[in-house]
Short mmCIF file of C-alpha atoms in Angstrom, two decimals:
data_model
loop_
_atom_site.label_atom_id
_atom_site.label_comp_id
_atom_site.label_asym_id
_atom_site.label_seq_id
_atom_site.Cartn_x
_atom_site.Cartn_y
_atom_site.Cartn_z
CA MET T 1 67.69 137.48 140.77
CA ARG T 2 67.97 133.23 140.58
CA ARG T 3 71.32 131.92 139.01
CA ASP T 4 71.10 127.86 138.08
CA LEU T 5 73.60 126.10 139.34
CA ARG T 6 74.49 123.22 137.45
CA PHE T 7 77.20 120.65 138.55
CA GLY T 8 78.31 118.21 136.46
CA LYS T 9 76.18 118.84 134.17
CA GLU T 10 78.20 121.56 131.45
CA THR T 11 77.08 122.47 128.47
CA ARG T 12 79.33 121.66 125.78
CA ARG T 13 79.35 123.85 122.53
CA PRO T 14 80.43 121.90 119.09
CA LEU T 15 83.74 122.23 118.12
CA ASN T 16 84.55 124.45 115.36
CA LEU T 17 87.15 123.81 112.72
CA ASP T 18 86.07 126.10 109.97
CA TRP T 19 89.85 127.36 110.18
CA ILE T 20 91.78 124.42 109.43
CA PRO T 21 91.40 124.68 105.47
CA GLY T 22 92.92 127.95 105.82
CA ALA T 23 95.71 127.70 107.76
CA LEU T 24 96.92 124.47 106.17
CA LYS T 25 96.59 127.02 102.43
CA TRP T 26 98.88 129.40 104.32
CA LEU T 27 101.22 127.63 105.70
CA PHE T 28 101.79 125.58 102.24
CA GLN T 29 101.95 128.75 100.85
CA ILE T 30 105.09 130.28 103.31
CA THR T 31 106.70 126.51 102.65
CA ILE T 32 106.61 127.03 98.96
CA VAL T 33 108.13 130.23 99.40
CA CYS T 34 110.48 129.52 101.68
CA PHE T 35 111.93 126.28 99.67
CA LEU T 36 111.74 128.73 96.54
CA ALA T 37 113.61 131.95 98.29
CA PHE T 38 116.15 128.20 99.72
CA VAL T 39 116.41 127.24 95.85
CA PHE T 40 117.66 131.12 94.95
CA VAL T 41 119.81 131.80 97.68
CA TRP T 42 121.44 128.54 96.75
CA TYR T 43 121.59 128.64 92.83
CA PHE T 44 122.14 132.61 92.44
CA GLY T 45 123.00 133.78 95.96
CA ARG T 46 125.96 132.86 97.20
CA ARG T 47 128.32 135.92 98.29
CA VAL T 48 132.11 135.62 97.50
CA SER T 49 134.36 138.74 99.03
CA ASN T 50 136.90 139.34 96.25
CA ILE T 51 140.30 139.45 97.75
CA GLY T 52 142.76 141.62 96.38
CA ASP T 53 142.62 144.00 92.73
CA SER T 54 143.14 140.67 90.50
CA MET T 55 139.88 142.09 88.65
CA ALA T 56 140.67 145.56 88.33
CA PRO T 57 139.02 148.59 88.09
CA LEU T 58 135.61 145.60 87.09
CA ILE T 59 135.94 143.87 90.75
CA GLU T 60 137.74 145.86 93.75
CA ASN T 61 139.08 144.88 97.11
CA GLY T 62 136.33 143.96 99.59
CA ASP T 63 133.68 144.05 96.73
CA VAL T 64 131.06 141.33 96.82
CA VAL T 65 129.74 138.98 93.95
CA LEU T 66 126.97 136.48 93.78
CA VAL T 67 127.83 133.22 92.08
CA ASN T 68 125.34 131.74 89.55
CA ARG T 69 126.11 127.84 90.61
CA ILE T 70 123.51 126.52 88.00
CA LEU T 71 124.20 128.02 84.65
CA TYR T 72 127.20 125.65 84.16
CA ASP T 73 125.15 122.42 84.98
CA ALA T 74 122.97 123.52 81.85
CA SER T 75 125.97 125.17 80.03
CA VAL T 76 130.09 125.10 79.67
CA PRO T 77 132.03 127.88 81.39
CA LYS T 78 132.99 130.40 77.80
CA ARG T 79 135.41 132.32 76.92
CA GLY T 80 135.84 135.86 78.44
CA ASP T 81 133.68 134.89 81.43
CA ILE T 82 134.34 135.34 85.21
CA ILE T 83 134.36 133.03 87.95
CA VAL T 84 134.61 131.91 90.62
CA PHE T 85 136.73 128.65 92.07
CA LYS T 86 138.63 126.69 94.28
CA PRO T 87 142.15 126.33 93.40
CA ASN T 88 143.01 122.49 93.08
CA GLY T 89 139.82 121.81 94.69
CA ASN T 90 141.02 122.70 98.21
CA GLU T 91 137.82 123.76 100.60
CA ASN T 92 140.42 126.03 103.16
CA LEU T 93 141.27 128.63 100.73
CA HIS T 94 139.00 131.02 99.84
CA SER T 95 137.25 131.42 96.18
CA TYR T 96 139.34 133.10 93.88
CA VAL T 97 137.55 135.09 91.05
CA LYS T 98 139.40 135.35 87.86
CA ARG T 99 138.76 135.52 83.91
CA ILE T 100 138.44 132.07 81.43
CA ILE T 101 140.82 132.89 78.69
CA ALA T 102 141.53 129.83 77.32
CA LEU T 103 139.15 126.97 76.86
CA PRO T 104 139.33 122.73 76.74
CA GLY T 105 141.64 121.34 74.59
CA GLU T 106 143.30 124.62 73.17
CA ARG T 107 147.29 125.82 73.14
CA ILE T 108 147.63 129.04 75.14
CA GLN T 109 151.12 131.03 75.37
CA ILE T 110 151.60 134.46 76.81
CA THR T 111 154.39 136.94 74.17
CA ASP T 112 155.40 140.39 74.24
CA GLU T 113 152.74 140.10 71.49
CA GLY T 114 150.12 139.79 73.75
CA ILE T 115 148.12 135.92 74.64
CA LEU T 116 148.00 134.16 71.51
CA VAL T 117 145.67 131.18 71.75
CA ASP T 118 145.43 128.09 69.35
CA GLY T 119 148.64 130.75 68.03
CA GLU T 120 146.57 133.61 67.25
CA LEU T 121 146.75 136.63 69.13
CA LEU T 122 143.76 136.75 71.77
CA ASP T 123 141.22 140.35 71.35
CA GLU T 124 139.74 140.93 74.64
CA GLU T 125 137.31 143.39 74.91
CA TYR T 126 137.83 144.29 78.47
CA VAL T 127 139.83 146.44 80.22
CA THR T 128 142.91 144.76 81.88
CA SER T 129 146.31 145.88 82.22
CA GLY T 130 149.71 144.68 80.33
CA ILE T 131 151.04 141.22 81.54
CA SER T 132 155.39 141.29 82.22
CA ASP T 133 155.63 138.34 83.74
CA ALA T 134 154.25 135.34 82.02
CA GLY T 135 155.12 132.74 84.94
CA LEU T 136 154.02 129.52 83.42
CA ALA T 137 152.22 130.62 80.17
CA ALA T 138 156.37 131.43 79.00
CA GLU T 139 155.69 128.17 77.22
CA GLU T 140 152.66 126.55 75.45
CA ILE T 141 150.64 124.87 77.15
CA THR T 142 148.14 122.70 76.40
CA LEU T 143 144.68 122.70 78.39
CA ALA T 144 143.55 119.09 79.04
CA GLY T 145 140.03 118.47 78.09
CA ASP T 146 138.54 119.15 81.75
CA GLU T 147 140.79 122.48 81.74
CA PHE T 148 140.82 126.57 81.56
CA PHE T 149 143.32 128.96 81.75
CA VAL T 150 142.21 132.03 84.03
CA LEU T 151 143.54 135.54 84.15
CA GLY T 152 142.71 138.35 86.80
CA ASP T 153 141.93 141.88 84.83
CA ASN T 154 144.37 143.01 86.31
CA ARG T 155 147.62 141.22 85.02
CA GLU T 156 150.15 142.89 87.30
CA SER T 157 148.99 142.09 90.56
CA SER T 158 147.29 138.90 89.75
CA GLU T 159 147.87 135.14 91.03
CA ASP T 160 146.25 133.05 88.50
CA SER T 161 146.68 130.23 86.22
CA ARG T 162 150.17 132.00 85.47
CA LYS T 163 151.46 130.90 89.00
CA ALA T 164 152.77 126.99 89.73
CA ASP T 165 150.08 127.33 92.97
CA ILE T 166 146.92 128.01 90.60
CA GLY T 167 147.74 126.36 87.67
CA ASN T 168 144.71 125.33 84.77
CA ILE T 169 141.56 125.16 86.35
CA ARG T 170 139.50 121.73 86.50
CA ARG T 171 135.97 121.84 85.43
CA SER T 172 135.35 120.18 88.79
CA GLU T 173 137.02 123.53 91.21
CA ILE T 174 134.75 125.74 89.21
CA GLU T 175 131.49 127.03 91.47
CA GLY T 176 130.07 128.91 89.18
CA LYS T 177 129.83 132.26 87.70
CA ALA T 178 130.53 136.12 88.78
CA TRP T 179 127.21 137.29 87.97
CA PHE T 180 126.58 140.51 90.36
CA ASN T 181 127.99 142.97 91.98
CA ILE T 182 126.10 143.70 95.59
CA THR T 183 128.50 146.04 97.00
CA PRO T 184 126.93 149.47 97.23
CA GLY T 185 128.45 151.97 94.84
CA LYS T 186 129.82 152.46 91.58
CA ARG T 187 130.29 148.33 91.24
CA PHE T 188 127.13 147.67 91.32
CA GLY T 189 125.38 145.78 89.31
CA TRP T 190 125.71 143.34 86.58
CA ILE T 191 129.08 141.98 86.12
CA GLU T 192 129.68 141.47 82.59
#
């Protein structure tokens, strides 16, 4: 058996680049999926842990909710919306979860009759507790053009707009709307 020895005379095979279009297609698809995932998580998937029982029974202490951060770029917050905000814009505080009761420009007062918005009794279609301490709202408050008045549903255990350290919430302090409770169990699901 004879072997040919070829010193210095290597045969070169042509370089096969047929895989490049397929790889570029995969890279493009992966980039699109990562971008869409980032956008979804950034705008709809921010997680906030509720601290305290101020929103019970709808949202309990330790429940984790998802925040829709893009909704209020396209629309305005409405009465009854459950929002997430940083009081006084203080980034060092935890995020609060409360319900909007009064809108910009409205007058609000809490009396023995209940919550008065522009002099009329507020009809609430969600479960709340009674209010024994009206706080700042014992006297009528007129909201500025960018302010909202918020309360927790569990009014006896809520630090909200009735308290001086929270007060009225400016539009710029609102992070978004709480839209989904991801805590396993009976509260898992849409927040309404």
